[in-house]
Coordinates of C-alpha atoms and ligand atoms in Angstrom, one line a residue:
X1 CA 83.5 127.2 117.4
X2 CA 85.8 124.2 117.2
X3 CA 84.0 120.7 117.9
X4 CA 85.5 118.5 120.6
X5 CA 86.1 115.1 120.6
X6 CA 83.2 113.2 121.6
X7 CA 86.1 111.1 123.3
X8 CA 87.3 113.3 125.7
X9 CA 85.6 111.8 128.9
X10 CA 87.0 108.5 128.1
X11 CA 90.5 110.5 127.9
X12 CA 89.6 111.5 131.5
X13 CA 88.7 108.1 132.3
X14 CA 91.9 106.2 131.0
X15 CA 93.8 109.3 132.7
X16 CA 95.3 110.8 129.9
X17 CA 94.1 114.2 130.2
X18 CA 97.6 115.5 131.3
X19 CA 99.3 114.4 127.7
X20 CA 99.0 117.0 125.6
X21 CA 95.2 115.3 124.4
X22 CA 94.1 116.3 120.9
X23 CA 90.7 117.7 121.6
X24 CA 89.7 119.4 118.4
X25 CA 87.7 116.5 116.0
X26 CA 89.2 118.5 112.8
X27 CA 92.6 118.2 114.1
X28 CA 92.7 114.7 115.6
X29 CA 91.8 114.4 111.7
X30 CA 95.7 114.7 111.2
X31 CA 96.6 111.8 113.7
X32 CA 94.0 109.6 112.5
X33 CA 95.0 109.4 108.7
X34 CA 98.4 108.3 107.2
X35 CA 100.1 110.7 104.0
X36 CA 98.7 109.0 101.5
X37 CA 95.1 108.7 102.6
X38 CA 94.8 105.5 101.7
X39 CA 94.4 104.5 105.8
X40 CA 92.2 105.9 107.8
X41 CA 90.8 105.3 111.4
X42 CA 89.5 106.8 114.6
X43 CA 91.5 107.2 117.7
X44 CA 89.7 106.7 121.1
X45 CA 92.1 109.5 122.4
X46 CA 95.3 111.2 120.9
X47 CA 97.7 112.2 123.2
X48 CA 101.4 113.9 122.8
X49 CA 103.6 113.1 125.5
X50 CA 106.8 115.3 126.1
X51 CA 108.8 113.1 128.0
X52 CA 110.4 109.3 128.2
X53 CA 108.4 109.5 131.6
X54 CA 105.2 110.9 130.6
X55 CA 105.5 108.4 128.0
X56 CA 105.8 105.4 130.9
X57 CA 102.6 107.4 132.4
X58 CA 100.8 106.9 129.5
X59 CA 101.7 103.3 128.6
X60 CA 101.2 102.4 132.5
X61 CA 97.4 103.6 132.6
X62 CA 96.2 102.2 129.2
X63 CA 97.9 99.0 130.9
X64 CA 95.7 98.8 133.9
X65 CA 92.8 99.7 132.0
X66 CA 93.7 96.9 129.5
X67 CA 93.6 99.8 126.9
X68 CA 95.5 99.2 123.3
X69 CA 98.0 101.5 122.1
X70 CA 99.3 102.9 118.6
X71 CA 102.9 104.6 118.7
X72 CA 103.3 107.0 116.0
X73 CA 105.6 109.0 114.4
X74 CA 105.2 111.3 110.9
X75 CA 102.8 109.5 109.6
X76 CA 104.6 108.1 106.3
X77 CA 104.8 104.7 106.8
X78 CA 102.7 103.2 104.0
X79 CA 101.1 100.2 105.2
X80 CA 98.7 101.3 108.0
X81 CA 101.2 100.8 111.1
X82 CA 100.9 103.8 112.5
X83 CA 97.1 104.9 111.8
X84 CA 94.2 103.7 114.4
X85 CA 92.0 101.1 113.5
X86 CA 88.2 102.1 113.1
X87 CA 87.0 100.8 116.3
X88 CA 87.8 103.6 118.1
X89 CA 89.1 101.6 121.1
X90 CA 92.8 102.9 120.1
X91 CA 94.9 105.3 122.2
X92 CA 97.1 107.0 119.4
X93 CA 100.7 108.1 121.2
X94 CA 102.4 110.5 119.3
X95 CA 106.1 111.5 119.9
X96 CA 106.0 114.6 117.9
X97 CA 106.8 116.8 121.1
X98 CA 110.0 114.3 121.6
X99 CA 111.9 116.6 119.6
X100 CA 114.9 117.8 121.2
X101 CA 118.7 116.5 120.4
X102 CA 120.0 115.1 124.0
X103 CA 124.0 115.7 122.3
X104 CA 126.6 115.1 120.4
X105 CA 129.7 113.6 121.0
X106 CA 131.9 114.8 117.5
X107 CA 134.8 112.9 118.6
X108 CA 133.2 109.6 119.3
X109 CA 130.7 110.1 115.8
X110 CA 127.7 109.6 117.4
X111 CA 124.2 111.4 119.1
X112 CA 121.6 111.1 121.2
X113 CA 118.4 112.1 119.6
X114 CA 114.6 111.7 121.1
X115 CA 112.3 109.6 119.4
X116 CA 109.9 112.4 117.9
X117 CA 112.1 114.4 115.9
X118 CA 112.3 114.9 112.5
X119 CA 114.6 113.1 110.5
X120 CA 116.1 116.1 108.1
X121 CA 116.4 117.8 111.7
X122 CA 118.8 115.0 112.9
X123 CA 120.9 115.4 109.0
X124 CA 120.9 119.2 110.2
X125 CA 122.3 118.3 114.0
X126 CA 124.7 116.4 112.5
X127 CA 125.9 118.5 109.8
X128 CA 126.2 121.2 112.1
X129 CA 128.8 119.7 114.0
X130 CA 130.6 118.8 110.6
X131 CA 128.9 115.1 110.6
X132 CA 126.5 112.9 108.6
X133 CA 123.8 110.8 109.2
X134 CA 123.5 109.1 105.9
X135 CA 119.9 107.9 106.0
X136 CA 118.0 109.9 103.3
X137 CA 114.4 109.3 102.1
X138 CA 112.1 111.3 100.3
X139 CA 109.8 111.9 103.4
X140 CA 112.9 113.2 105.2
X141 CA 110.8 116.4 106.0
X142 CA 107.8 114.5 108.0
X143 CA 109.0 111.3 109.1
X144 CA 110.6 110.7 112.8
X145 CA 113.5 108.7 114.1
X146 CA 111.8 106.7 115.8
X147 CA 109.2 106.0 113.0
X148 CA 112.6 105.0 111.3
X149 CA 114.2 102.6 113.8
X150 CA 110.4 101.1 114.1
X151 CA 110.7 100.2 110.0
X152 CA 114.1 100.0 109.8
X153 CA 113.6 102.5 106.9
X154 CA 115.9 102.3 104.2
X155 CA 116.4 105.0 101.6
X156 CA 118.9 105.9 99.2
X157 CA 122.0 105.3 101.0
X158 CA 121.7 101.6 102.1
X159 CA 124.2 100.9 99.0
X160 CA 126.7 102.4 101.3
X161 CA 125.8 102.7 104.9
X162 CA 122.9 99.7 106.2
X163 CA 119.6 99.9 106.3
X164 CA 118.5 101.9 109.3
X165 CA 119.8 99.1 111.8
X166 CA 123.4 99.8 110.8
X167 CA 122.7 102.9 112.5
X168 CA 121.4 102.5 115.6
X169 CA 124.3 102.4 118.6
X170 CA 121.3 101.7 121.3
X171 CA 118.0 102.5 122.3
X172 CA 115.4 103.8 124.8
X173 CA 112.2 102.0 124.8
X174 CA 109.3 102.1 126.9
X175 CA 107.8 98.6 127.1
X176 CA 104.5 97.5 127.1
X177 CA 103.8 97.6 130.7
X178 CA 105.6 100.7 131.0
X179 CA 109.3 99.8 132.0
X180 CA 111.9 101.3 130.7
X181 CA 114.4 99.6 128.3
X182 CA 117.5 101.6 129.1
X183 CA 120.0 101.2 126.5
X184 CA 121.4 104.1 125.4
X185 CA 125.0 103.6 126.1
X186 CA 125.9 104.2 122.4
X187 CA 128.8 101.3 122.6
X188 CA 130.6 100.6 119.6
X189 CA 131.1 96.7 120.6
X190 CA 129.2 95.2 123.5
X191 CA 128.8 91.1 122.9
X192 CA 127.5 90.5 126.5
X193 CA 124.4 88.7 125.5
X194 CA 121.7 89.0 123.2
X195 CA 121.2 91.6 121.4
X196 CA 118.1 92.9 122.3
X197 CA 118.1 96.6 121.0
X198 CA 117.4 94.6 117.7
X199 CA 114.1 93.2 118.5
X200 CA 112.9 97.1 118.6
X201 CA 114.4 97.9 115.1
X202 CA 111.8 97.2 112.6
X203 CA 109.1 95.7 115.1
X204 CA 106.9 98.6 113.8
X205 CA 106.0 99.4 116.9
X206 CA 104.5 96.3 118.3
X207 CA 106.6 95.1 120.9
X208 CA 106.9 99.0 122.8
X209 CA 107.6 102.6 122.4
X210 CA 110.9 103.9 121.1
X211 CA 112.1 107.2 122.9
X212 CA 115.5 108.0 122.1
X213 CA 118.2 106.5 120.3
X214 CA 121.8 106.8 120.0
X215 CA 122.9 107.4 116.4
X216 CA 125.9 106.6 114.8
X217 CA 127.2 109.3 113.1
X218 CA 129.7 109.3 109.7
X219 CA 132.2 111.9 108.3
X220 CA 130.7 114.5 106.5
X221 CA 131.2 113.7 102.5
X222 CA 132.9 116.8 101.1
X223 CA 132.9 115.7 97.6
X224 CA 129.5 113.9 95.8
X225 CA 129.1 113.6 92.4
X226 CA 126.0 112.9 90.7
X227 CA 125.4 111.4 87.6
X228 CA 122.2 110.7 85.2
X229 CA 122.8 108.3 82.8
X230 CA 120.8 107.1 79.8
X231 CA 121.0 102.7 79.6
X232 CA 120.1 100.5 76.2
X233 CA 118.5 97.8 79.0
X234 CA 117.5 96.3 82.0
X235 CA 120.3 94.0 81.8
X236 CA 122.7 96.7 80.8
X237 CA 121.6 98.4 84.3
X238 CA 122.5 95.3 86.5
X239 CA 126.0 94.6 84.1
X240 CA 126.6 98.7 85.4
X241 CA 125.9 98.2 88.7
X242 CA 128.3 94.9 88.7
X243 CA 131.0 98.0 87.4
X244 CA 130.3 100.7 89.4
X245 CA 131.1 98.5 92.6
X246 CA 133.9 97.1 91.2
X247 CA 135.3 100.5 89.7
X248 CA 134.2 102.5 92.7
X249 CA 134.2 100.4 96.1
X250 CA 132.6 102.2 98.7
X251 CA 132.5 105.5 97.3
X252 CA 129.3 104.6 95.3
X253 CA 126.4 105.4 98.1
X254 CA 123.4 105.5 95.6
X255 CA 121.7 103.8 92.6
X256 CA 118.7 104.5 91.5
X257 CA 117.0 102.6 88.8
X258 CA 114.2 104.6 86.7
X259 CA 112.8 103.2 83.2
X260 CA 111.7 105.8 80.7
X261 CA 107.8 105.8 81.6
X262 CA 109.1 107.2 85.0
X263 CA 110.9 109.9 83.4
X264 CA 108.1 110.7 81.0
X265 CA 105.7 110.9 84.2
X266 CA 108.2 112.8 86.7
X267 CA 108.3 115.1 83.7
X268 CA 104.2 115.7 84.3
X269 CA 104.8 117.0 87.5
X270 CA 108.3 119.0 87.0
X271 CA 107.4 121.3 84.3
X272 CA 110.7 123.6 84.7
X273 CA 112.7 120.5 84.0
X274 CA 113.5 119.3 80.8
X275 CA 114.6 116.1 79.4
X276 CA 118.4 116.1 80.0
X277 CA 119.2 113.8 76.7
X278 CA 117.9 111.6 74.1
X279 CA 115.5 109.6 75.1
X280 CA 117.0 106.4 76.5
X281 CA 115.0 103.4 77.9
X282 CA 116.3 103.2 81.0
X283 CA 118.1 105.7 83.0
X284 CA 120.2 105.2 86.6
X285 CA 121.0 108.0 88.6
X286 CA 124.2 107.2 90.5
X287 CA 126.0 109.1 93.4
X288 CA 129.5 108.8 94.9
X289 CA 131.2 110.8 97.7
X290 CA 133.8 111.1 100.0
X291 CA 135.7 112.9 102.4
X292 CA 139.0 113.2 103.6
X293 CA 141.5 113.4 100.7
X294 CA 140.2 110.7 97.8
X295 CA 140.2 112.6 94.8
X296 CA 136.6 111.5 93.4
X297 CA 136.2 113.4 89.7
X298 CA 139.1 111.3 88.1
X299 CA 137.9 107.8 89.5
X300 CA 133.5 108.4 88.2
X301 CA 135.1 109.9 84.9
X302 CA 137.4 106.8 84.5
X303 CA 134.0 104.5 85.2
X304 CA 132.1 106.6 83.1
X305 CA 134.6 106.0 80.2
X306 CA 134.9 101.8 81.0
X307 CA 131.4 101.8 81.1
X308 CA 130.5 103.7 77.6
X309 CA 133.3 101.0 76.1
X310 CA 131.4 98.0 77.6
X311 CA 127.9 99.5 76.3
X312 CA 126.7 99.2 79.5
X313 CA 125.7 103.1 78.8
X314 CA 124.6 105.4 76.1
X315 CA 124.3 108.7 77.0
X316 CA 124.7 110.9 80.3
X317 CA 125.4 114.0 81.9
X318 CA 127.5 114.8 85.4
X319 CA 125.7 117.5 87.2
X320 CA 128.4 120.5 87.1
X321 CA 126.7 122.4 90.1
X322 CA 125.0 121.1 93.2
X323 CA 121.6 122.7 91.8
X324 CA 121.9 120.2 88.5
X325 CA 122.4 117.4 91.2
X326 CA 119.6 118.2 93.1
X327 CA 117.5 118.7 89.8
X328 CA 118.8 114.9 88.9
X329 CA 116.7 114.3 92.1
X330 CA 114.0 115.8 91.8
X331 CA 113.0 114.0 88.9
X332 CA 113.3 111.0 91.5
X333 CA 111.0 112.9 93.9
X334 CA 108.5 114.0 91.4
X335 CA 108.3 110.6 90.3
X336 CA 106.0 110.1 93.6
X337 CA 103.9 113.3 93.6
X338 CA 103.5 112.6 90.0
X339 CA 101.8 108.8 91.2
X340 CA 99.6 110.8 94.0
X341 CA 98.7 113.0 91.3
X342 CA 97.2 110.1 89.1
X343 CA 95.2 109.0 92.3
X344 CA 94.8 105.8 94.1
X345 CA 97.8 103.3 92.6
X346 CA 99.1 100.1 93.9
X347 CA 102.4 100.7 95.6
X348 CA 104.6 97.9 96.3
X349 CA 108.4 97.7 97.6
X350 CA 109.8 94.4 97.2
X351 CA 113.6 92.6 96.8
X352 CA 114.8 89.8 94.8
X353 CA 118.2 89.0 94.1
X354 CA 120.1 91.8 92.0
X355 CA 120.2 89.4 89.3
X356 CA 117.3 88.4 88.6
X357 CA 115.6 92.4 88.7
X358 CA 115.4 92.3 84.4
X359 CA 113.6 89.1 84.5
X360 CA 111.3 90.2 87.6
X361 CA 110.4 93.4 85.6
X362 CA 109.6 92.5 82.2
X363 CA 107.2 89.4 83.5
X364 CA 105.8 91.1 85.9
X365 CA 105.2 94.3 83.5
X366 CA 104.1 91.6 80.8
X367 CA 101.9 89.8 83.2
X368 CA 99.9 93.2 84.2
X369 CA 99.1 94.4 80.8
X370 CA 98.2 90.9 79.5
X371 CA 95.4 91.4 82.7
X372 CA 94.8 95.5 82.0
X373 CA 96.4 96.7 78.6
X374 CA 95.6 100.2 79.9
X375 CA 97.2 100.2 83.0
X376 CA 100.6 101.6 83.4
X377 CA 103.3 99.7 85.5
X378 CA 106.1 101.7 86.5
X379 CA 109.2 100.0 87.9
X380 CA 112.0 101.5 90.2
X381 CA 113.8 102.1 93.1
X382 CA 116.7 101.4 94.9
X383 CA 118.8 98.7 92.3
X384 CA 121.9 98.6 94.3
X385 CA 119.7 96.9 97.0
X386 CA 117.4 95.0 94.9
X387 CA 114.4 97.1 96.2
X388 CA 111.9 97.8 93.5
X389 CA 108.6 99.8 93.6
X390 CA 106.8 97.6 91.1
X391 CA 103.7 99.9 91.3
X392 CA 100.9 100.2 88.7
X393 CA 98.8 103.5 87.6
X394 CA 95.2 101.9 87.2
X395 CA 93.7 102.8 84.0
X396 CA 91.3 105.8 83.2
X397 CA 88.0 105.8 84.1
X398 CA 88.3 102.7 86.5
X399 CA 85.1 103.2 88.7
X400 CA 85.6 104.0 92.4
X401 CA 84.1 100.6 93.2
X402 CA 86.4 98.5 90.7
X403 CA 89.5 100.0 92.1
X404 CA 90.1 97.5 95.1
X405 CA 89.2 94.8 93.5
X406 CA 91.9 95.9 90.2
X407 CA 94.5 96.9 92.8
X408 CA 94.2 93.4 94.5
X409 CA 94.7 91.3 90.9
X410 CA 97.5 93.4 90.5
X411 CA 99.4 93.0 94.2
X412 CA 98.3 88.9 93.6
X413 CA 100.1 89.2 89.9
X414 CA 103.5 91.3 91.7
X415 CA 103.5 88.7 94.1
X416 CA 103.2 85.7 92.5
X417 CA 106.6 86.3 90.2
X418 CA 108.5 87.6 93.4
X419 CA 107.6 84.0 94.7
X420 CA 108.7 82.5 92.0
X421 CA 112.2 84.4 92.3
X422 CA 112.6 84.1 96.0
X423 CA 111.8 87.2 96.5
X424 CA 110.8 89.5 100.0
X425 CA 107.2 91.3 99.7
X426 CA 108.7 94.0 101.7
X427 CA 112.2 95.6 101.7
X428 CA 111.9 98.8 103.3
X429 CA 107.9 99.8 104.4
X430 CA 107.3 96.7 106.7
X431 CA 104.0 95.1 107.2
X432 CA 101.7 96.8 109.1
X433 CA 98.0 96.0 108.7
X434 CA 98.0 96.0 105.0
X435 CA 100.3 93.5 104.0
X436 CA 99.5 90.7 106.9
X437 CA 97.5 88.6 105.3
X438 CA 100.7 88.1 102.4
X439 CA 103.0 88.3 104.8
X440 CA 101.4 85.5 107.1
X441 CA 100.1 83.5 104.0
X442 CA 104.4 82.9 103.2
X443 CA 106.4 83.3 106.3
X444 CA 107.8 79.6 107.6
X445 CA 105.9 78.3 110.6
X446 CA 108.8 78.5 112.4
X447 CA 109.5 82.1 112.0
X448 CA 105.9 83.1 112.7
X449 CA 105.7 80.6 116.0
X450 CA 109.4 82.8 117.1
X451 CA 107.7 85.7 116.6
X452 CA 104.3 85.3 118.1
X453 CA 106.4 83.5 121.1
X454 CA 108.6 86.7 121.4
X455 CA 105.2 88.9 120.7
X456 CA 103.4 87.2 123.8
X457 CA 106.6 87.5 126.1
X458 CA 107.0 91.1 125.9
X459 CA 103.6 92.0 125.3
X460 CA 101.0 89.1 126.7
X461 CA 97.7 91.3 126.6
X462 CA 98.4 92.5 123.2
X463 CA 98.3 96.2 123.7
X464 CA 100.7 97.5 122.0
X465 CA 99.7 98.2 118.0
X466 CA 98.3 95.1 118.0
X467 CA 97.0 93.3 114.7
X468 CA 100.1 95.2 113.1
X469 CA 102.3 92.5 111.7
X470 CA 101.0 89.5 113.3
X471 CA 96.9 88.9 113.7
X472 CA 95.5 89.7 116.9
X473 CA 95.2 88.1 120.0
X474 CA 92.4 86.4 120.8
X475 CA 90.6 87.4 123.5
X476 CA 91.7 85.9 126.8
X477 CA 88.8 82.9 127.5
X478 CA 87.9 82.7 124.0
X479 CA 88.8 79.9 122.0
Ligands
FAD1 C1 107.2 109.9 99.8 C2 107.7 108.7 100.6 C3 108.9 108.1 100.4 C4 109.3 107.1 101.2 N1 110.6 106.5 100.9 C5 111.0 105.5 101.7 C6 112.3 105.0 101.5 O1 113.0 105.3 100.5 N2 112.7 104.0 102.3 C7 112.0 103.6 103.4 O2 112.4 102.7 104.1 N3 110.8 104.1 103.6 C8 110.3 105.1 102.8 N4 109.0 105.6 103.0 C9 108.2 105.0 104.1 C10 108.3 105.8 105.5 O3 108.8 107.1 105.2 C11 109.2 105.1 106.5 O4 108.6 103.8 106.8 C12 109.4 105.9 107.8 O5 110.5 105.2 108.5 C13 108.2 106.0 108.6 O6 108.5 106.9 109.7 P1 107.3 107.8 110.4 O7 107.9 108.6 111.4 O8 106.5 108.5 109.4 O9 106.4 106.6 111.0 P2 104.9 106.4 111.1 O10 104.3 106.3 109.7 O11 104.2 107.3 112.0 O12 104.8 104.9 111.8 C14 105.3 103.8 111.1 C15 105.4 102.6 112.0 O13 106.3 102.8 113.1 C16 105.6 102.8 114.4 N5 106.3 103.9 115.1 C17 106.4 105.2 114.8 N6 107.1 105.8 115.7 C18 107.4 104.9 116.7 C19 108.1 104.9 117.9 N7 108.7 106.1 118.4 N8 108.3 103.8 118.6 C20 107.7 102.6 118.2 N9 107.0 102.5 117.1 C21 106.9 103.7 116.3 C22 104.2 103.0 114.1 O14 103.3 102.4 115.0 C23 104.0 102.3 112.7 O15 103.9 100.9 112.9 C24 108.5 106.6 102.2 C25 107.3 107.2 102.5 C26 106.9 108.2 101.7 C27 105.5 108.9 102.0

């Protein structure tokens, strides 16, 4: 017989026994861990609300009873947002029954779309109508809209169309003390005031819920081209990059940087693929498309050409079919499950100036394996942006109990260049509860007294994912 949550008499307590409560213990397991298991906690009650207002309901009881809240979403987020702390006090909220697509207006390139569903089932509303929504990431198949207007995700478009802000027409948001931020309206220009949608977008959940949003919406590209291509350098990658934006304008929407220890290791994990030339030491897979009535072979051919003559390149191949594009990709994606594979890693996903990416890499690379000649640093990601996953494979036979301890040197070491070059310790995953204590330890005293400031005006008891981002709130009549 299933085993129920020792918690569901608080549940009744609080009220929340009308919210779709996860009873089961084995599958509250699911709400209570992240996807890469490296966070996990214990929810005082999980509950799935279907609607904006059984969503009010729920934020409105925990309220009264002075009860903290943790919105959540697909569960990718990396950096312990989203996943309950172990105290058990935490009432986890998840939209995933906020799933349906309110419309679409074709004309006027935009949607309404609730909260909870998936985004590769927004791409799918869109395209059905002959649209795009460009954002694109690699958990495209778990993660929720809302969990990406709450990290202002980023992915592999940015190059082209904004981070996950650039996006967003407006917003429904339930607030801490359950009123309702109505600001869906979807307005294309609207300079009466501030702003305020934007405080939502990337709070990570900490200043209320997210319900719905209204998209904007792109036309659908009708001719990509994708491109692997083998480099001599680092440098040679960024001298590209200069090219392609020149050469190509706007019709370049991805590139991704991947040096040839990320090949070898994607590789691992995609056995039916094979090594698609000689060996070079870095390799950039590069995307351009368009619609309407560009012709876009002629213009990445020309590139291509310019760039062999400039050295920038060696060797490449254009994918002739849409299944050698997506192959091009999947090395990309089985870069990832190839890290999983290997076990716990450090993962990082930081900026610096386009620039200065070479010099950030080889010190950084250097640095490591002067501290751990058998660890393996593997550095990529999104170039165009200056987003690099600067993330190191521990080395064999590292004992459970050394890992945290290795990990740590080599977060301090990643850091301490990206300091040095002005650099942001997150680009795209946000804060959360793992990367406070950096993230507090370099922020001006300024920005961190605006935030707290704003953090305290919408949300003075501290309910809602509190500790995420900023510390906690101490107790009211401590000091
Ligand atoms: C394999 C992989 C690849 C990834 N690639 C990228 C990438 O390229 N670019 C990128 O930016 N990120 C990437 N990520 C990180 C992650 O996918 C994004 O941060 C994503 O936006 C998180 O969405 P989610 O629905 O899973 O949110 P969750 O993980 O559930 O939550 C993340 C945060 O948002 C809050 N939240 C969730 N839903 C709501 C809501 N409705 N209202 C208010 N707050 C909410 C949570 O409390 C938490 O703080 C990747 C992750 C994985 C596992």
């Amino acid at each position: 017989m299933a085993q129920t949550s020792a918690t569901a008499s608080d549940e009744l307590a609080i009220g929340l026994s009308s919210f779709g409560p996860v009873e089961e213990v084995a599958e509250r397991a699911r709400y209570e861990r992240d996807w890469s298991g490296d966070h996990v906690g214990r929810a005082r009650v999980v509950v799935r609300p279907r609607s904006t207002a059984e969503v009010q309901e729920v934020v409105r009881r925990c309220a009264a009873m002075r009860v903290p809240i943790i919105p959540q979403g697909g569960h990718t987020g990396l950096v312990g947002g989203g996943t309950p702390a172990d105290s058990g006090r935490e009432v986890v909220v998840s939209l995933e029954r906020m799933n349906r697509i309110r419309g679409i207006d074709a004309a006027g390139f935009s949607m309404v779309a609730d909260a909870g569903c998936i985004l590769a089932a927004v791409q799918d509303a869109a395209r059905a109508h002959d649209l795009y929504f460009p954002l694109s990431l690699s958990a495209e198949g778990s993660c929720q809209i809302g969990g990406n207007i709450a990290t202002n995700a980023g992915g592999i478009n940015v190059l082209r169309y904004g981070m996950t802000r650039e996006l967003v027409l407006g917003l429904e948001v339930v607030l801490p003390d359950g009123r309702l931020f109505e600001g869906l309206g979807g307005l294309r220009k609207d300079n009466t005031g501030y702003d305020l949608k934007q405080l939502f977008i990337g709070a990570e959940g900490t200043l209320g819920i997210v319900t719905a949003a209204s998209l904007k919406l792109h036309p659908r590209p009708t001719q990509v081209e994708t491109a692997l291509l083998g480099l001599p350098s680092l440098a040679s990658a960024v001298g590209l990059f200069a090219q392609a934006r020149r050469d190509m304008g706007d019709l370049l929407s991805a590139f991704e940087l991947m040096p040839r220890a990320c090949i070898e290791l994607a590789l691992e994990v995609a056995t039916d693929l094979r090594d698609p030339f000689d060996p070079a030491p870095v390799y950039i897979l590069l995307e351009a498309s368009t619609g309407g009535l560009v012709e876009l072979r002629p213009i990445l051919e020309r590139f291509l050409e310019r760039a062999m003559e400039a050295g920038h390149v060696l060797d490449g191949a254009v994918a002739a079919s849409t299944t050698q594009a997506r192959d091009f990709w999947r090395l990309r994606e089985a870069l990832i499950e190839a890290q999983v594979r290997r076990g716990r890693h450090l993962r990082t996903d930081v900026s610096i100036p386009i620039s200065a990416i070479p010099a950030f890499i080889e010190r950084t690379e250097a640095a490591l394996l002067a501290t751990a000649p058998e660890c393996l640093p593997l550095a990529y990601g999104h170039l165009g942006d200056g987003n690099i996953h600067l993330n190191v494979v521990p080395p064999l036979g590292l004992l459970p109990e050394q890992a945290d301890p290795f990990l740590q040197r080599c977060e301090a070491i990643v850091f301490a260049e990206l300091d040095r070059l002005g650099g942001s310790i997150s680009a795209e995953h946000g804060i959360g509860t793992k990367k406070r204590a950096a993230f507090l330890a370099r922020k001006p005293a300024l920005q961190l007294d605006l935030m707290r400031r704003l953090k305290r005006a919408l949300d003075p008891d501290d309910l809602m994912n509190p500790g995420r981002i900023l510390e906690p709130a101490m107790p009211k009549g401590s000091s």
